[in-house]
């Protein structure tokens, strides 16, 4: 048993040469499998012994480790150091309270984020990629991570190759392995045993993780999984780190800004307090408490909860989120790039005509089209499906001998058949590309020279069909082919143009109101397609999409990025574009401060889905497209996209409420503390009181993700604007400070309160102002009562203030060194709070008027 285990394990690290040159019998023996595949029990056993099919060694954290990870926060570590220092200097009460506050905050943070992450994980599992394996002789769909050594896998066009494997059977099987080799053209894979001395052919019977199937079908036996694959071995060199999205970049910039402000002010407060009070430990703990009080430490949790709630809402409307941070990016999106098929059209393609180059009905055109569509083994093209469904042609006398698969450079596909006309190569593809391969044209069973005159006749007819909204393919053939084992694209020359096949995918009805809604929400739609400009313009006209300009793929090759961007701004339709050209357009748009979404579902869309801020695909897309996307739609339509955009803007809006809530009062408190040090002979609030204040305040904000967002907020794309955040802080922070100083004056000079009573009074005022201000700044509406907060936000904020104001009158108040205040003092503090909120409302009106004037 041990020897069998070692054999199977060693097989995962064997050289590629062995699996390429060994016989099927030897490979099956080495991997302890057969053509019927593994049994489920054996597969389960191998997964336990050798692990899941994953490149990354990163394991999911258990609940305990996930909880402990929340202690890695720099602020938490500093607080724990402060607690240890307090205990060392016999300040046991302070130490216990700091530890209790840290634990309470971490538990709250952990519970909320854990729930949010579990929600996101469940949604993501709905769209996880699968592989088809043979288990006990039967086909079965399993998760790619569950593929194990010895599995027999079935591969077809559009599939991701789930592991390194040796081909057992192949039928015109071509793969794209550019991620590994850099080869731009599809590579054909065969089942033949390679000869040891033919080094160049050693890999022709192997497929590798990281590649995807372009055409054909194959059976293969898995010989390596996970990090033992060729892809896994070189992953560090070839895997690019995912670029940060616009939202993630904004969070990072905001974090650095806040960090610099906090460090400067905390050090200044600590220095001034140490010099005046002559107590370094007290000054250190006080400064740390202030830092905790002003730091938006709940930002990650608020974002996680808000985005998780958003993903649940979006799932109900058919939008599955794979990457949570894509939700606010969805809201920030101001340009949506999409293909037309299924988005602007009904995606119900029907064959309409098949004619010669003069527009005369011709049955031979249909026969050759049918032969090409019937025998091709690439991705199931809707055009081929339309041909097959139109009518059945009699093709018993024809036998397929070879296939030259489609690629996005040639834009054509050829099938070699043997039939009554002899050995014939039949080519179907983009008319402009096929025409370049033709020297002759077909008319009345005669082969004629394709002169410039007749070429222009053919082009004119093709343009006429396209202008009427038809999708057109050209059909050409080459008879009397010389017999040989393999035909390539080099054989596609000196062909005879047979005619054209036209298809109609009608414009989607009722799309104009949705397009108007998209435009009203500040999103520009750009159509990027491999199809020609004539049919695309017709479709855009039919659905009511205004076309600013048209750009062809061939026109961009000599342009610099700056020159191309100038054209992009004036263009709606990008026609005859290759996958690389699509990606270039998206990258240039992003580099010029646009947030770009891309909707696609084909093999050729994968690079563009990766390049965009938000990659959007559909649930029935090919694996490589779904893998590259951030968001999966249950149906290809623009309606769920606009609903998802609105939800993304709600998420962003609620995140900004938390930030503005902190900036409008917390930073004012910091300035107030700095001023109080100079004229008050004691600390304006004890460190433990600041920590309690911060904990109650944090509790009140947990419900922000449930809040409503004003309609005017969701009407425009929203992005991180650090300048706006700074202006907001510089406007509303000082207002908070002014009312803090007013409170100091009343408590110290008017009521002449003791140290404990003074600290109690400021605790109540600061808690009420910084908690209740959310109701003013959460909306631009004036007065703020025109926009009602969610019931949970109202409940949490007023409960937090009520609890905070009751604590001094309980036994807990003595523990935190509070003193009960007289009714006169309480009424004065309440008056200050009400006037503060009133002044913030007025300042808000002035602030937003200035902002709108500046823009």
mmCIF file of N, CA and C in Angstrom, residues 424-508:
data_model
loop_
_atom_site.group_PDB
_atom_site.id
_atom_site.type_symbol
_atom_site.label_atom_id
_atom_site.label_comp_id
_atom_site.label_asym_id
_atom_site.label_seq_id
_atom_site.Cartn_x
_atom_site.Cartn_y
_atom_site.Cartn_z
ATOM 1 N N UNK A 424 -11.603 19.114 -50.787
ATOM 2 C CA UNK A 424 -11.944 20.541 -50.862
ATOM 3 C C UNK A 424 -11.741 21.218 -49.505
ATOM 4 N N UNK A 425 -11.189 22.417 -49.548
ATOM 5 C CA UNK A 425 -11.051 23.249 -48.345
ATOM 6 C C UNK A 425 -12.165 24.297 -48.379
ATOM 7 N N UNK A 426 -13.029 24.274 -47.341
ATOM 8 C CA UNK A 426 -14.158 25.211 -47.264
ATOM 9 C C UNK A 426 -13.884 26.210 -46.147
ATOM 10 N N UNK A 427 -13.899 27.485 -46.506
ATOM 11 C CA UNK A 427 -13.559 28.550 -45.554
ATOM 12 C C UNK A 427 -14.758 29.464 -45.323
ATOM 13 N N UNK A 428 -14.994 29.758 -44.056
ATOM 14 C CA UNK A 428 -16.081 30.659 -43.663
ATOM 15 C C UNK A 428 -15.501 31.705 -42.716
ATOM 16 N N UNK A 429 -15.808 33.009 -42.966
ATOM 17 C CA UNK A 429 -15.244 34.009 -42.076
ATOM 18 C C UNK A 429 -15.644 35.425 -42.426
ATOM 19 N N UNK A 430 -14.932 36.383 -41.808
ATOM 20 C CA UNK A 430 -15.204 37.797 -42.037
ATOM 21 C C UNK A 430 -14.973 38.127 -43.509
ATOM 22 N N UNK A 431 -15.958 38.734 -44.186
ATOM 23 C CA UNK A 431 -15.854 38.966 -45.635
ATOM 24 C C UNK A 431 -14.573 39.693 -46.064
ATOM 25 N N UNK A 432 -14.185 40.732 -45.316
ATOM 26 C CA UNK A 432 -13.002 41.496 -45.729
ATOM 27 C C UNK A 432 -11.733 40.649 -45.658
ATOM 28 N N UNK A 433 -11.684 39.682 -44.713
ATOM 29 C CA UNK A 433 -10.516 38.811 -44.597
ATOM 30 C C UNK A 433 -10.551 37.705 -45.654
ATOM 31 N N UNK A 434 -11.714 37.107 -45.847
ATOM 32 C CA UNK A 434 -11.843 36.017 -46.834
ATOM 33 C C UNK A 434 -11.566 36.542 -48.239
ATOM 34 N N UNK A 435 -12.055 37.732 -48.550
ATOM 35 C CA UNK A 435 -11.830 38.320 -49.882
ATOM 36 C C UNK A 435 -10.350 38.430 -50.215
ATOM 37 N N UNK A 436 -9.541 38.727 -49.205
ATOM 38 C CA UNK A 436 -8.101 38.865 -49.453
ATOM 39 C C UNK A 436 -7.441 37.533 -49.816
ATOM 40 N N UNK A 437 -8.126 36.414 -49.495
ATOM 41 C CA UNK A 437 -7.580 35.093 -49.798
ATOM 42 C C UNK A 437 -8.064 34.562 -51.152
ATOM 43 N N UNK A 438 -8.958 35.324 -51.812
ATOM 44 C CA UNK A 438 -9.601 34.822 -53.031
ATOM 45 C C UNK A 438 -9.004 35.448 -54.301
ATOM 46 N N UNK A 439 -8.749 34.577 -55.282
ATOM 47 C CA UNK A 439 -8.308 35.029 -56.613
ATOM 48 C C UNK A 439 -9.411 34.851 -57.659
ATOM 49 N N UNK A 440 -10.466 34.096 -57.267
ATOM 50 C CA UNK A 440 -11.523 33.756 -58.225
ATOM 51 C C UNK A 440 -12.892 33.948 -57.567
ATOM 52 N N UNK A 441 -13.939 33.981 -58.382
ATOM 53 C CA UNK A 441 -15.285 34.000 -57.840
ATOM 54 C C UNK A 441 -16.128 32.984 -58.615
ATOM 55 N N UNK A 442 -17.215 32.554 -57.979
ATOM 56 C CA UNK A 442 -18.076 31.505 -58.540
ATOM 57 C C UNK A 442 -19.339 32.146 -59.114
ATOM 58 N N UNK A 443 -19.682 31.748 -60.369
ATOM 59 C CA UNK A 443 -20.934 32.195 -60.985
ATOM 60 C C UNK A 443 -21.352 31.177 -62.034
ATOM 61 N N UNK A 444 -22.602 30.694 -61.913
ATOM 62 C CA UNK A 444 -23.167 29.750 -62.893
ATOM 63 C C UNK A 444 -22.253 28.537 -63.099
ATOM 64 N N UNK A 445 -21.808 27.962 -61.981
ATOM 65 C CA UNK A 445 -20.952 26.770 -62.009
ATOM 66 C C UNK A 445 -19.623 27.010 -62.721
ATOM 67 N N UNK A 446 -19.241 28.249 -62.861
ATOM 68 C CA UNK A 446 -17.980 28.569 -63.530
ATOM 69 C C UNK A 446 -17.033 29.278 -62.573
ATOM 70 N N UNK A 447 -15.758 29.033 -62.761
ATOM 71 C CA UNK A 447 -14.705 29.665 -61.980
ATOM 72 C C UNK A 447 -14.187 30.858 -62.780
ATOM 73 N N UNK A 448 -14.323 32.055 -62.216
ATOM 74 C CA UNK A 448 -13.943 33.275 -62.931
ATOM 75 C C UNK A 448 -12.893 34.054 -62.139
ATOM 76 N N UNK A 449 -12.060 34.783 -62.850
ATOM 77 C CA UNK A 449 -11.027 35.587 -62.212
ATOM 78 C C UNK A 449 -11.680 36.740 -61.441
ATOM 79 N N UNK A 450 -11.281 36.882 -60.179
ATOM 80 C CA UNK A 450 -11.840 37.941 -59.334
ATOM 81 C C UNK A 450 -11.064 39.243 -59.583
ATOM 82 N N UNK A 451 -11.500 39.956 -60.580
ATOM 83 C CA UNK A 451 -10.855 41.230 -60.906
ATOM 84 C C UNK A 451 -11.293 42.297 -59.899
ATOM 85 N N UNK A 452 -10.667 43.457 -59.964
ATOM 86 C CA UNK A 452 -10.995 44.559 -59.059
ATOM 87 C C UNK A 452 -12.465 44.958 -59.208
ATOM 88 N N UNK A 453 -12.967 44.880 -60.435
ATOM 89 C CA UNK A 453 -14.355 45.239 -60.697
ATOM 90 C C UNK A 453 -15.310 44.325 -59.945
ATOM 91 N N UNK A 454 -15.082 43.014 -60.034
ATOM 92 C CA UNK A 454 -15.981 42.072 -59.378
ATOM 93 C C UNK A 454 -15.768 42.040 -57.864
ATOM 94 N N UNK A 455 -14.539 42.338 -57.446
ATOM 95 C CA UNK A 455 -14.289 42.440 -56.000
ATOM 96 C C UNK A 455 -15.109 43.596 -55.424
ATOM 97 N N UNK A 456 -15.169 44.704 -56.152
ATOM 98 C CA UNK A 456 -15.955 45.857 -55.701
ATOM 99 C C UNK A 456 -17.450 45.544 -55.694
ATOM 100 N N UNK A 457 -17.887 44.737 -56.652
ATOM 101 C CA UNK A 457 -19.296 44.320 -56.678
ATOM 102 C C UNK A 457 -19.621 43.499 -55.426
ATOM 103 N N UNK A 458 -18.709 42.584 -55.092
ATOM 104 C CA UNK A 458 -18.895 41.734 -53.904
ATOM 105 C C UNK A 458 -18.911 42.586 -52.634
ATOM 106 N N UNK A 459 -17.978 43.527 -52.537
ATOM 107 C CA UNK A 459 -17.890 44.387 -51.344
ATOM 108 C C UNK A 459 -19.145 45.256 -51.221
ATOM 109 N N UNK A 460 -19.615 45.785 -52.350
ATOM 110 C CA UNK A 460 -20.810 46.638 -52.332
ATOM 111 C C UNK A 460 -22.025 45.858 -51.830
ATOM 112 N N UNK A 461 -22.159 44.608 -52.268
ATOM 113 C CA UNK A 461 -23.294 43.793 -51.839
ATOM 114 C C UNK A 461 -23.187 43.465 -50.348
ATOM 115 N N UNK A 462 -21.971 43.169 -49.918
ATOM 116 C CA UNK A 462 -21.714 42.883 -48.496
ATOM 117 C C UNK A 462 -22.057 44.108 -47.641
ATOM 118 N N UNK A 463 -21.650 45.304 -48.096
ATOM 119 C CA UNK A 463 -21.945 46.526 -47.350
ATOM 120 C C UNK A 463 -23.446 46.820 -47.324
ATOM 121 N N UNK A 464 -24.116 46.497 -48.412
ATOM 122 C CA UNK A 464 -25.570 46.699 -48.478
ATOM 123 C C UNK A 464 -26.271 45.836 -47.428
ATOM 124 N N UNK A 465 -25.875 44.563 -47.351
ATOM 125 C CA UNK A 465 -26.474 43.667 -46.363
ATOM 126 C C UNK A 465 -26.188 44.153 -44.942
ATOM 127 N N UNK A 466 -24.932 44.565 -44.693
ATOM 128 C CA UNK A 466 -24.544 45.033 -43.356
ATOM 129 C C UNK A 466 -25.314 46.279 -42.968
ATOM 130 N N UNK A 467 -25.490 47.173 -43.925
ATOM 131 C CA UNK A 467 -26.220 48.409 -43.663
ATOM 132 C C UNK A 467 -27.672 48.175 -43.311
ATOM 133 N N UNK A 468 -28.203 47.030 -43.728
ATOM 134 C CA UNK A 468 -29.591 46.677 -43.410
ATOM 135 C C UNK A 468 -29.696 45.917 -42.088
ATOM 136 N N UNK A 469 -28.545 45.788 -41.389
ATOM 137 C CA UNK A 469 -28.542 45.150 -40.074
ATOM 138 C C UNK A 469 -28.224 43.677 -40.081
ATOM 139 N N UNK A 470 -27.800 43.131 -41.234
ATOM 140 C CA UNK A 470 -27.486 41.702 -41.306
ATOM 141 C C UNK A 470 -26.030 41.452 -40.910
ATOM 142 N N UNK A 471 -25.819 40.354 -40.206
ATOM 143 C CA UNK A 471 -24.464 39.871 -39.934
ATOM 144 C C UNK A 471 -24.089 38.995 -41.124
ATOM 145 N N UNK A 472 -22.952 39.258 -41.751
ATOM 146 C CA UNK A 472 -22.605 38.600 -43.009
ATOM 147 C C UNK A 472 -21.293 37.817 -42.871
ATOM 148 N N UNK A 473 -21.309 36.597 -43.398
ATOM 149 C CA UNK A 473 -20.094 35.791 -43.504
ATOM 150 C C UNK A 473 -19.861 35.468 -44.980
ATOM 151 N N UNK A 474 -18.590 35.436 -45.351
ATOM 152 C CA UNK A 474 -18.232 35.052 -46.712
ATOM 153 C C UNK A 474 -17.888 33.565 -46.740
ATOM 154 N N UNK A 475 -18.240 32.909 -47.825
ATOM 155 C CA UNK A 475 -17.930 31.488 -48.023
ATOM 156 C C UNK A 475 -17.029 31.362 -49.255
ATOM 157 N N UNK A 476 -15.901 30.685 -49.060
ATOM 158 C CA UNK A 476 -14.965 30.445 -50.173
ATOM 159 C C UNK A 476 -14.511 28.996 -50.103
ATOM 160 N N UNK A 477 -13.980 28.518 -51.215
ATOM 161 C CA UNK A 477 -13.487 27.137 -51.209
ATOM 162 C C UNK A 477 -12.287 27.012 -52.144
ATOM 163 N N UNK A 478 -11.594 25.903 -51.949
ATOM 164 C CA UNK A 478 -10.428 25.594 -52.783
ATOM 165 C C UNK A 478 -10.505 24.103 -53.071
ATOM 166 N N UNK A 479 -10.712 23.762 -54.350
ATOM 167 C CA UNK A 479 -10.864 22.348 -54.723
ATOM 168 C C UNK A 479 -9.524 21.763 -55.146
ATOM 169 N N UNK A 480 -9.546 20.433 -55.366
ATOM 170 C CA UNK A 480 -8.340 19.718 -55.806
ATOM 171 C C UNK A 480 -7.164 19.939 -54.857
ATOM 172 N N UNK A 481 -7.459 19.846 -53.551
ATOM 173 C CA UNK A 481 -6.384 19.982 -52.555
ATOM 174 C C UNK A 481 -5.442 18.785 -52.655
ATOM 175 N N UNK A 482 -4.149 18.992 -52.557
ATOM 176 C CA UNK A 482 -3.227 17.855 -52.518
ATOM 177 C C UNK A 482 -3.374 17.113 -51.193
ATOM 178 N N UNK A 483 -3.413 15.785 -51.200
ATOM 179 C CA UNK A 483 -3.532 15.026 -49.942
ATOM 180 C C UNK A 483 -2.309 15.247 -49.057
ATOM 181 N N UNK A 484 -2.531 15.555 -47.784
ATOM 182 C CA UNK A 484 -1.442 15.623 -46.814
ATOM 183 C C UNK A 484 -2.030 15.491 -45.411
ATOM 184 N N UNK A 485 -1.156 15.208 -44.445
ATOM 185 C CA UNK A 485 -1.618 14.929 -43.088
ATOM 186 C C UNK A 485 -2.192 16.164 -42.395
ATOM 187 N N UNK A 486 -1.624 17.320 -42.675
ATOM 188 C CA UNK A 486 -2.018 18.504 -41.919
ATOM 189 C C UNK A 486 -2.113 19.712 -42.839
ATOM 190 N N UNK A 487 -3.211 20.456 -42.726
ATOM 191 C CA UNK A 487 -3.374 21.712 -43.458
ATOM 192 C C UNK A 487 -3.272 22.874 -42.464
ATOM 193 N N UNK A 488 -2.725 23.989 -42.911
ATOM 194 C CA UNK A 488 -2.564 25.162 -42.047
ATOM 195 C C UNK A 488 -3.165 26.385 -42.737
ATOM 196 N N UNK A 489 -3.070 27.539 -42.050
ATOM 197 C CA UNK A 489 -3.600 28.775 -42.622
ATOM 198 C C UNK A 489 -2.884 29.165 -43.918
ATOM 199 N N UNK A 490 -1.710 28.584 -44.147
ATOM 200 C CA UNK A 490 -0.985 28.877 -45.387
ATOM 201 C C UNK A 490 -1.710 28.296 -46.602
ATOM 202 N N UNK A 491 -2.566 27.278 -46.365
ATOM 203 C CA UNK A 491 -3.336 26.681 -47.467
ATOM 204 C C UNK A 491 -4.551 27.525 -47.844
ATOM 205 N N UNK A 492 -4.853 28.521 -47.031
ATOM 206 C CA UNK A 492 -6.007 29.387 -47.309
ATOM 207 C C UNK A 492 -5.582 30.504 -48.274
ATOM 208 N N UNK A 493 -5.313 30.126 -49.500
ATOM 209 C CA UNK A 493 -4.913 31.123 -50.503
ATOM 210 C C UNK A 493 -5.425 30.684 -51.877
ATOM 211 N N UNK A 494 -5.458 31.635 -52.807
ATOM 212 C CA UNK A 494 -5.923 31.363 -54.175
ATOM 213 C C UNK A 494 -7.263 30.626 -54.174
ATOM 214 N N UNK A 495 -8.158 31.127 -53.327
ATOM 215 C CA UNK A 495 -9.448 30.461 -53.172
ATOM 216 C C UNK A 495 -10.491 31.060 -54.128
ATOM 217 N N UNK A 496 -11.636 30.390 -54.175
ATOM 218 C CA UNK A 496 -12.727 30.829 -55.040
ATOM 219 C C UNK A 496 -13.871 31.333 -54.160
ATOM 220 N N UNK A 497 -14.227 32.618 -54.301
ATOM 221 C CA UNK A 497 -15.296 33.213 -53.513
ATOM 222 C C UNK A 497 -16.643 32.678 -53.997
ATOM 223 N N UNK A 498 -17.335 31.973 -53.083
ATOM 224 C CA UNK A 498 -18.590 31.344 -53.456
ATOM 225 C C UNK A 498 -19.790 32.283 -53.263
ATOM 226 N N UNK A 499 -19.778 33.028 -52.160
ATOM 227 C CA UNK A 499 -20.888 33.948 -51.908
ATOM 228 C C UNK A 499 -20.958 34.358 -50.458
ATOM 229 N N UNK A 500 -22.154 34.783 -50.032
ATOM 230 C CA UNK A 500 -22.345 35.297 -48.683
ATOM 231 C C UNK A 500 -23.540 34.637 -48.009
ATOM 232 N N UNK A 501 -23.408 34.483 -46.703
ATOM 233 C CA UNK A 501 -24.515 34.018 -45.877
ATOM 234 C C UNK A 501 -24.858 35.165 -44.928
ATOM 235 N N UNK A 502 -26.124 35.531 -44.864
ATOM 236 C CA UNK A 502 -26.512 36.647 -43.990
ATOM 237 C C UNK A 502 -27.410 36.162 -42.865
ATOM 238 N N UNK A 503 -27.215 36.760 -41.707
ATOM 239 C CA UNK A 503 -27.953 36.393 -40.506
ATOM 240 C C UNK A 503 -28.575 37.652 -39.912
ATOM 241 N N UNK A 504 -29.646 37.464 -39.191
ATOM 242 C CA UNK A 504 -30.278 38.599 -38.532
ATOM 243 C C UNK A 504 -30.440 38.289 -37.048
ATOM 244 N N UNK A 505 -29.842 39.158 -36.258
ATOM 245 C CA UNK A 505 -30.063 39.125 -34.810
ATOM 246 C C UNK A 505 -30.755 40.446 -34.495
ATOM 247 N N UNK A 506 -32.066 40.468 -34.435
ATOM 248 C CA UNK A 506 -32.793 41.740 -34.350
ATOM 249 C C UNK A 506 -32.440 42.541 -33.105
ATOM 250 N N UNK A 507 -32.527 43.855 -33.247
ATOM 251 C CA UNK A 507 -32.277 44.747 -32.111
ATOM 252 C C UNK A 507 -33.249 44.433 -30.980
ATOM 253 N N UNK A 508 -32.754 44.505 -29.760
ATOM 254 C CA UNK A 508 -33.580 44.186 -28.598
ATOM 255 C C UNK A 508 -34.661 45.247 -28.422
#
